[in-house]
Short mmCIF file of C-alpha atoms and ligand atoms in Angstrom, two decimals:
data_model
loop_
_atom_site.label_atom_id
_atom_site.label_comp_id
_atom_site.label_asym_id
_atom_site.label_seq_id
_atom_site.Cartn_x
_atom_site.Cartn_y
_atom_site.Cartn_z
CA ARG A 15 -3.22 -115.37 -5.22
CA ALA A 16 -3.47 -112.52 -3.10
CA LYS A 17 0.43 -113.32 -2.70
CA ALA A 18 0.71 -112.62 -6.38
CA GLN A 19 -1.17 -109.49 -6.43
CA ARG A 20 1.02 -108.06 -3.77
CA LYS A 21 4.14 -109.05 -5.56
CA GLY A 22 1.99 -107.40 -8.62
CA HIS A 23 1.96 -104.55 -6.48
CA CYS A 24 5.46 -104.01 -5.34
CA GLN A 25 6.65 -104.57 -9.20
CA VAL A 26 4.35 -101.46 -10.45
CA PHE A 27 5.61 -99.36 -7.37
CA ASP A 28 9.06 -100.43 -7.90
CA THR A 29 8.78 -99.38 -11.67
CA ALA A 30 7.24 -96.10 -10.57
CA MET A 31 10.06 -95.47 -8.28
CA HIS A 32 12.92 -96.39 -10.98
CA THR A 33 11.23 -93.92 -13.22
CA PHE A 34 11.20 -91.33 -10.79
CA ALA A 35 14.71 -92.05 -9.63
CA VAL A 36 15.83 -92.08 -13.26
CA ASN A 37 14.08 -88.62 -14.00
CA GLN A 38 15.38 -86.71 -11.26
CA LEU A 39 18.89 -87.63 -11.78
CA ARG A 40 18.42 -86.52 -15.58
CA LEU A 41 17.08 -83.29 -13.98
CA GLU A 42 19.77 -83.16 -11.80
CA THR A 43 22.45 -83.23 -15.10
CA ASP A 44 20.39 -81.32 -17.18
CA LEU A 45 20.04 -78.61 -14.62
CA ARG A 46 24.22 -78.73 -14.14
CA ARG A 47 24.86 -77.93 -17.28
CA ALA A 48 21.91 -74.96 -17.35
CA VAL A 49 23.44 -72.18 -16.14
CA GLU A 50 26.68 -72.83 -18.32
CA ARG A 51 24.52 -73.59 -21.26
CA ASP A 52 21.96 -69.75 -20.46
CA GLU A 53 18.76 -71.65 -20.27
CA LEU A 54 18.12 -70.05 -16.94
CA ALA A 55 15.25 -66.40 -17.39
CA LEU A 56 14.31 -64.50 -14.53
CA TYR A 57 10.45 -63.41 -15.26
CA TYR A 58 8.90 -60.06 -13.54
CA GLN A 59 5.75 -60.01 -12.19
CA PRO A 60 4.68 -56.51 -10.84
CA LEU A 61 3.85 -55.22 -7.48
CA VAL A 62 1.39 -52.65 -7.50
CA ASN A 63 1.00 -49.88 -5.00
CA LEU A 64 -2.52 -49.94 -4.15
CA ALA A 65 -3.53 -46.75 -2.83
CA SER A 66 -1.65 -44.78 -6.47
CA GLY A 67 -2.03 -47.95 -8.73
CA GLU A 68 1.27 -47.69 -9.86
CA ILE A 69 4.21 -50.59 -10.44
CA ASP A 70 6.38 -50.47 -7.33
CA GLY A 71 8.64 -52.74 -9.08
CA PHE A 72 8.79 -56.88 -9.64
CA GLU A 73 9.78 -59.82 -8.10
CA ALA A 74 11.82 -61.85 -10.11
CA LEU A 75 11.03 -65.38 -10.58
CA LEU A 76 13.04 -68.12 -11.88
CA ARG A 77 12.11 -70.04 -15.19
CA TRP A 78 14.47 -73.07 -17.00
CA ARG A 79 14.29 -72.72 -20.80
CA HIS A 80 14.88 -76.73 -21.06
CA PRO A 81 15.66 -77.69 -24.44
CA GLU A 82 13.28 -80.55 -24.12
CA ARG A 83 10.69 -79.93 -21.71
CA GLY A 84 10.05 -76.25 -22.49
CA LEU A 85 9.83 -73.62 -20.24
CA MET A 86 9.65 -74.99 -16.83
CA SER A 87 8.29 -73.41 -13.59
CA PRO A 88 10.71 -73.57 -10.53
CA ALA A 89 8.11 -75.54 -8.54
CA GLU A 90 9.56 -78.32 -11.18
CA PHE A 91 13.46 -77.79 -10.43
CA ILE A 92 13.67 -75.66 -7.23
CA PRO A 93 13.34 -78.91 -5.03
CA VAL A 94 16.25 -80.37 -6.97
CA ALA A 95 17.94 -77.96 -7.03
CA GLU A 96 17.56 -76.99 -3.29
CA ASP A 97 18.63 -81.30 -2.11
CA THR A 98 21.80 -81.14 -4.66
CA GLY A 99 23.19 -77.64 -3.73
CA LEU A 100 22.56 -76.66 -7.01
CA ILE A 101 20.24 -73.70 -5.70
CA VAL A 102 23.42 -72.02 -4.68
CA PRO A 103 24.98 -71.38 -8.58
CA LEU A 104 21.21 -70.82 -9.65
CA GLY A 105 20.00 -68.53 -6.56
CA ASN A 106 23.91 -66.41 -7.40
CA TRP A 107 22.79 -66.05 -10.80
CA ALA A 108 19.38 -64.94 -9.89
CA LEU A 109 20.76 -62.54 -7.92
CA ARG A 110 23.26 -60.94 -10.43
CA GLU A 111 20.81 -60.88 -12.96
CA ALA A 112 17.70 -59.25 -11.19
CA CYS A 113 20.26 -56.49 -10.41
CA ARG A 114 21.82 -55.97 -13.72
CA GLN A 115 17.87 -55.90 -15.05
CA LEU A 116 16.72 -53.40 -12.55
CA SER A 117 19.68 -51.02 -13.69
CA ALA A 118 19.65 -51.13 -16.89
CA TRP A 119 15.47 -50.25 -16.12
CA GLN A 120 16.40 -47.48 -13.38
CA VAL A 121 18.74 -46.08 -16.57
CA GLN A 122 15.66 -46.51 -19.19
CA PHE A 123 13.19 -45.40 -16.54
CA PRO A 124 15.05 -42.26 -14.44
CA ALA A 125 11.11 -41.27 -13.43
CA LEU A 126 9.92 -44.68 -11.89
CA ARG A 127 12.88 -45.69 -10.20
CA PRO A 128 11.49 -49.32 -9.91
CA LYS A 129 12.55 -51.76 -7.39
CA VAL A 130 12.96 -55.83 -7.76
CA SER A 131 12.91 -58.36 -4.98
CA VAL A 132 14.73 -61.81 -5.64
CA ASN A 133 13.82 -65.09 -3.80
CA VAL A 134 16.47 -66.45 -1.51
CA SER A 135 16.21 -70.16 -0.02
CA ALA A 136 16.97 -71.51 3.08
CA VAL A 137 20.52 -73.27 1.70
CA GLN A 138 21.61 -70.16 -0.04
CA PHE A 139 21.19 -68.29 3.27
CA ALA A 140 23.54 -71.13 5.23
CA GLN A 141 26.25 -70.20 2.65
CA PRO A 142 28.49 -68.12 4.71
CA ASP A 143 29.64 -65.69 1.67
CA LEU A 144 25.95 -64.67 0.67
CA ALA A 145 26.49 -61.48 1.77
CA ASP A 146 29.18 -60.94 -0.50
CA VAL A 147 27.71 -62.54 -3.02
CA VAL A 148 24.69 -59.70 -3.14
CA LEU A 149 26.88 -57.12 -2.14
CA GLN A 150 28.72 -57.87 -5.79
CA ALA A 151 26.13 -58.38 -7.31
CA LEU A 152 25.14 -54.98 -6.35
CA ALA A 153 28.21 -53.46 -7.07
CA SER A 154 29.05 -54.88 -10.56
CA ALA A 155 25.55 -53.50 -11.78
CA HIS A 156 25.93 -50.18 -10.40
CA LEU A 157 22.70 -50.38 -8.39
CA GLU A 158 22.06 -48.98 -4.87
CA ALA A 159 20.97 -51.37 -2.27
CA ARG A 160 17.78 -50.15 -1.54
CA TYR A 161 16.16 -50.65 -4.77
CA LEU A 162 17.05 -54.41 -3.90
CA LYS A 163 14.36 -56.73 -1.37
CA LEU A 164 15.12 -60.17 -0.52
CA GLU A 165 12.44 -62.70 -0.24
CA ILE A 166 12.85 -65.61 2.48
CA THR A 167 10.14 -67.66 3.61
CA GLU A 168 9.92 -69.11 7.55
CA SER A 169 12.56 -72.28 6.98
CA VAL A 170 15.36 -69.41 6.37
CA LEU A 171 15.02 -68.27 9.86
CA MET A 172 14.23 -71.58 11.21
CA ASP A 173 17.15 -73.47 10.14
CA SER A 174 19.27 -70.35 10.66
CA GLY A 175 22.43 -70.42 12.59
CA ASP A 176 25.00 -67.79 13.44
CA ALA A 177 26.34 -66.85 9.89
CA ALA A 178 22.57 -66.48 9.04
CA MET A 179 21.91 -64.28 11.37
CA GLN A 180 25.43 -62.28 10.70
CA THR A 181 24.27 -61.95 7.06
CA LEU A 182 20.80 -60.54 7.41
CA ASP A 183 22.48 -58.03 10.56
CA ARG A 184 24.90 -56.94 7.50
CA LEU A 185 22.91 -56.65 4.19
CA GLN A 186 19.97 -54.60 6.71
CA ASP A 187 22.84 -52.47 7.66
CA GLN A 188 23.51 -51.48 3.92
CA GLN A 189 19.91 -51.02 3.32
CA ILE A 190 18.85 -54.30 1.70
CA LYS A 191 14.75 -54.85 2.80
CA PHE A 192 13.69 -58.07 3.95
CA LEU A 193 10.69 -59.46 2.96
CA MET A 194 8.89 -62.45 4.71
CA ASP A 195 6.98 -64.57 2.19
CA ASP A 196 4.06 -66.98 2.38
CA PHE A 197 3.59 -65.42 5.25
CA GLY A 198 0.57 -67.80 7.88
CA THR A 199 1.87 -71.32 5.89
CA GLY A 200 4.82 -71.41 8.36
CA TYR A 201 4.47 -73.66 11.87
CA SER A 202 5.63 -70.76 14.00
CA SER A 203 5.51 -67.55 12.31
CA LEU A 204 4.60 -65.21 14.88
CA SER A 205 7.98 -65.91 17.01
CA TYR A 206 9.71 -65.39 14.25
CA LEU A 207 8.50 -62.08 13.46
CA HIS A 208 9.62 -60.61 16.95
CA ARG A 209 12.95 -62.31 16.98
CA PHE A 210 13.79 -61.19 13.60
CA PRO A 211 13.01 -57.33 12.39
CA LEU A 212 12.16 -57.95 8.66
CA ASP A 213 10.87 -54.70 7.06
CA ILE A 214 8.07 -56.11 4.90
CA LEU A 215 5.07 -59.34 5.21
CA LYS A 216 3.77 -61.21 2.45
CA ILE A 217 0.16 -62.34 2.87
CA ASP A 218 0.07 -65.56 1.16
CA ALA A 219 -1.86 -65.98 -1.58
CA SER A 220 -3.75 -68.83 0.14
CA PHE A 221 -5.30 -66.04 2.08
CA VAL A 222 -5.74 -63.61 -0.61
CA GLN A 223 -7.42 -65.74 -3.08
CA LYS A 224 -10.48 -67.24 -0.34
CA MET A 225 -11.16 -63.89 1.82
CA GLU A 226 -13.87 -62.62 -0.94
CA LYS A 227 -15.87 -66.20 -0.47
CA GLU A 228 -14.85 -67.06 2.92
CA ALA A 229 -15.29 -64.61 5.99
CA LYS A 230 -12.90 -66.60 8.10
CA HIS A 231 -10.27 -65.92 5.54
CA ASP A 232 -11.04 -62.07 5.37
CA GLU A 233 -10.65 -62.28 9.20
CA ILE A 234 -7.53 -63.99 9.25
CA VAL A 235 -6.51 -61.00 6.64
CA GLN A 236 -7.07 -58.73 8.75
CA ALA A 237 -5.27 -60.08 11.73
CA ILE A 238 -2.17 -60.10 9.74
CA VAL A 239 -2.73 -56.80 8.37
CA ALA A 240 -3.15 -55.47 12.47
CA LEU A 241 -0.09 -57.70 13.03
CA ALA A 242 2.24 -56.16 10.58
CA ARG A 243 1.12 -52.82 11.48
CA SER A 244 1.91 -53.28 15.44
CA LEU A 245 5.30 -54.46 14.11
CA ASN A 246 5.72 -51.64 11.66
CA MET A 247 6.04 -53.91 8.80
CA GLU A 248 4.78 -53.17 5.31
CA ILE A 249 2.36 -55.38 3.53
CA VAL A 250 2.27 -57.03 0.15
CA ALA A 251 -0.75 -59.44 -0.61
CA GLU A 252 -0.23 -61.96 -3.04
CA GLY A 253 -2.01 -63.92 -5.87
CA MET A 254 -4.51 -60.76 -6.06
CA GLU A 255 -7.16 -62.22 -8.99
CA THR A 256 -10.49 -60.37 -8.58
CA LEU A 257 -11.68 -56.53 -8.52
CA GLY A 258 -13.30 -57.76 -5.34
CA THR A 259 -9.92 -58.48 -3.60
CA LEU A 260 -8.24 -55.48 -4.78
CA ALA A 261 -11.75 -53.30 -3.72
CA ARG A 262 -11.09 -55.03 -0.37
CA LEU A 263 -7.89 -54.93 0.67
CA ARG A 264 -7.65 -50.95 -0.74
CA GLU A 265 -10.42 -50.35 2.49
CA LEU A 266 -8.29 -52.45 4.40
CA LYS A 267 -5.28 -49.96 3.42
CA VAL A 268 -3.10 -52.66 2.56
CA GLY A 269 -0.27 -50.81 0.80
CA PHE A 270 0.96 -53.23 -2.07
CA GLY A 271 -0.55 -55.93 -3.83
CA GLN A 272 0.81 -59.04 -6.69
CA GLY A 273 -1.05 -61.43 -8.67
CA TYR A 274 -2.86 -62.31 -12.16
CA LEU A 275 -5.13 -59.79 -11.57
CA PHE A 276 -2.44 -56.84 -12.60
CA SER A 277 -0.29 -58.86 -14.52
CA GLN A 278 1.09 -62.94 -14.79
CA PRO A 279 5.02 -63.02 -14.40
CA LEU A 280 6.41 -61.69 -17.67
CA ASP A 281 9.69 -62.09 -19.55
CA ALA A 282 12.05 -58.67 -19.41
CA GLU A 283 11.43 -57.59 -22.44
CA ALA A 284 7.51 -57.42 -21.73
CA ALA A 285 8.06 -56.32 -17.97
CA GLY A 286 9.99 -53.42 -19.36
CA ARG A 287 6.84 -52.77 -22.23
CA LEU A 288 4.48 -52.89 -19.25
CA LEU A 289 6.83 -50.22 -17.20
CA ALA A 290 6.69 -48.05 -20.08
CA SER A 291 3.27 -47.75 -20.89
CA ARG A 292 2.57 -46.38 -17.23
CA ARG A 293 0.00 -48.10 -17.03
CA HIS A 294 -2.09 -48.49 -13.71
CA TRP A 295 -5.07 -49.79 -11.94
P1 C2E B 25 6.98 -66.93 -4.26
O1 C2E B 25 8.23 -66.63 -4.00
O2 C2E B 25 5.74 -67.16 -3.05
O3 C2E B 25 6.19 -66.33 -5.75
C1 C2E B 25 4.48 -66.44 -5.96
C2 C2E B 25 3.97 -67.51 -6.65
O4 C2E B 25 2.97 -67.29 -7.16
C3 C2E B 25 5.08 -67.37 -8.54
O5 C2E B 25 5.05 -68.56 -8.67
C4 C2E B 25 3.87 -66.67 -9.04
O6 C2E B 25 4.29 -67.10 -10.49
C5 C2E B 25 2.51 -67.19 -8.63
N1 C2E B 25 1.62 -66.19 -8.78
C6 C2E B 25 1.75 -65.06 -8.96
N2 C2E B 25 0.57 -64.46 -8.92
C7 C2E B 25 -0.51 -65.66 -9.05
C8 C2E B 25 -1.94 -65.45 -8.86
O7 C2E B 25 -2.66 -64.23 -9.42
N3 C2E B 25 -2.40 -66.57 -9.09
C9 C2E B 25 -1.73 -67.96 -8.77
N4 C2E B 25 -2.23 -69.18 -8.55
N5 C2E B 25 0.06 -67.91 -8.82
C10 C2E B 25 0.37 -66.31 -8.76
P2 C2E B 25 6.55 -69.26 -9.59
O8 C2E B 25 6.93 -68.18 -10.52
O9 C2E B 25 6.11 -71.02 -10.23
O10 C2E B 25 7.11 -69.46 -7.85
C11 C2E B 25 6.94 -70.60 -7.32
C12 C2E B 25 8.03 -70.57 -6.09
O11 C2E B 25 9.32 -70.60 -6.65
C13 C2E B 25 8.18 -68.71 -5.53
O12 C2E B 25 7.25 -68.84 -4.71
C14 C2E B 25 9.87 -68.97 -4.72
O13 C2E B 25 9.61 -69.76 -3.23
C15 C2E B 25 10.41 -69.73 -5.88
N6 C2E B 25 11.08 -69.26 -6.50
C16 C2E B 25 11.10 -68.38 -8.05
N7 C2E B 25 12.19 -68.23 -8.17
C17 C2E B 25 13.27 -68.33 -7.39
C18 C2E B 25 14.50 -67.81 -6.98
O14 C2E B 25 15.08 -67.19 -8.07
N8 C2E B 25 15.24 -68.53 -6.18
C19 C2E B 25 14.49 -69.19 -5.11
N9 C2E B 25 15.67 -69.84 -4.42
N10 C2E B 25 13.41 -69.54 -5.03
C20 C2E B 25 12.53 -68.95 -6.04
MG1 MG B 26 8.61 -64.92 -3.33
MG1 MG B 27 5.21 -66.21 -2.01
MG1 MG B 28 3.79 -68.44 -1.97
#
């Protein structure tokens, strides 16, 4: 009986594995065609200057308008894209599209001059031509480099070889700003911050979201803020959802914030309307 049960268990497991594998394969095939079929879109979430309450710029976030599955979030397809190397064409598309859109907004809103930040994964950063791709995207959009920021995580710095370091140097020389995303969730954030001089530090949402309810997390945020200041880095708090966190982060003189409190990520048209409305917090 036990044996039969074990066997049954295995079959369930095999079936689940099989379904998973088939799904992944399907996703990969679909994703390969997504760029050609124009199914990718960028959504834009505002970054708010906490002192003035005004929109400083947007983070560009990738979405996939899948013909059957509907609007898919990056959590569902970025891992597959990274495993298969498809993140390279996808990421290149995102860079070009974000620059194009930003350039259009700068023409439309010359007084506001919004900025845009684009996420770049470790796989992209390992490509020796990333700097060329970025500079080419700026050039074809007629966009000045200082309006573009690149968001990287610790894993980019962890896995990086000489080529990645050259990319970082070359782009920083051009006034492109680098932002350390999800700060505090990695393994050895501190040593990386000293080794690689990045411009902006983004406090991970997990700390920001718990700081109101737990003193411990408020203290962690305070420590990160002090660290960023001592390294001359600008600070962004991500995942802000409540007025309480807004008040507290203003008290701590955190420069910028991002989160559902201000806005969800919006399609380009809605983001343009938000800019036009001059809404502030
Ligand atoms: P991330 O760069 O840390 O982006 C922040 C994520 O938090 C976004 O999820 C955003 O929609 C979500 N978020 C923003 N405000 C709030 C809030 O107040 N509460 C909560 N609960 N969530 C909030 P999204 O758009 O699903 O993106 C997930 C991740 O996918 C990103 O994390 C980034 O690592 C990756 N990603 C997105 N677009 C790209 C891209 O173009 N290229 C690459 N390589 N990665 C991307
Ligand atoms: Mg990001
Ligand atoms: Mg983040
Ligand atoms: Mg995050």
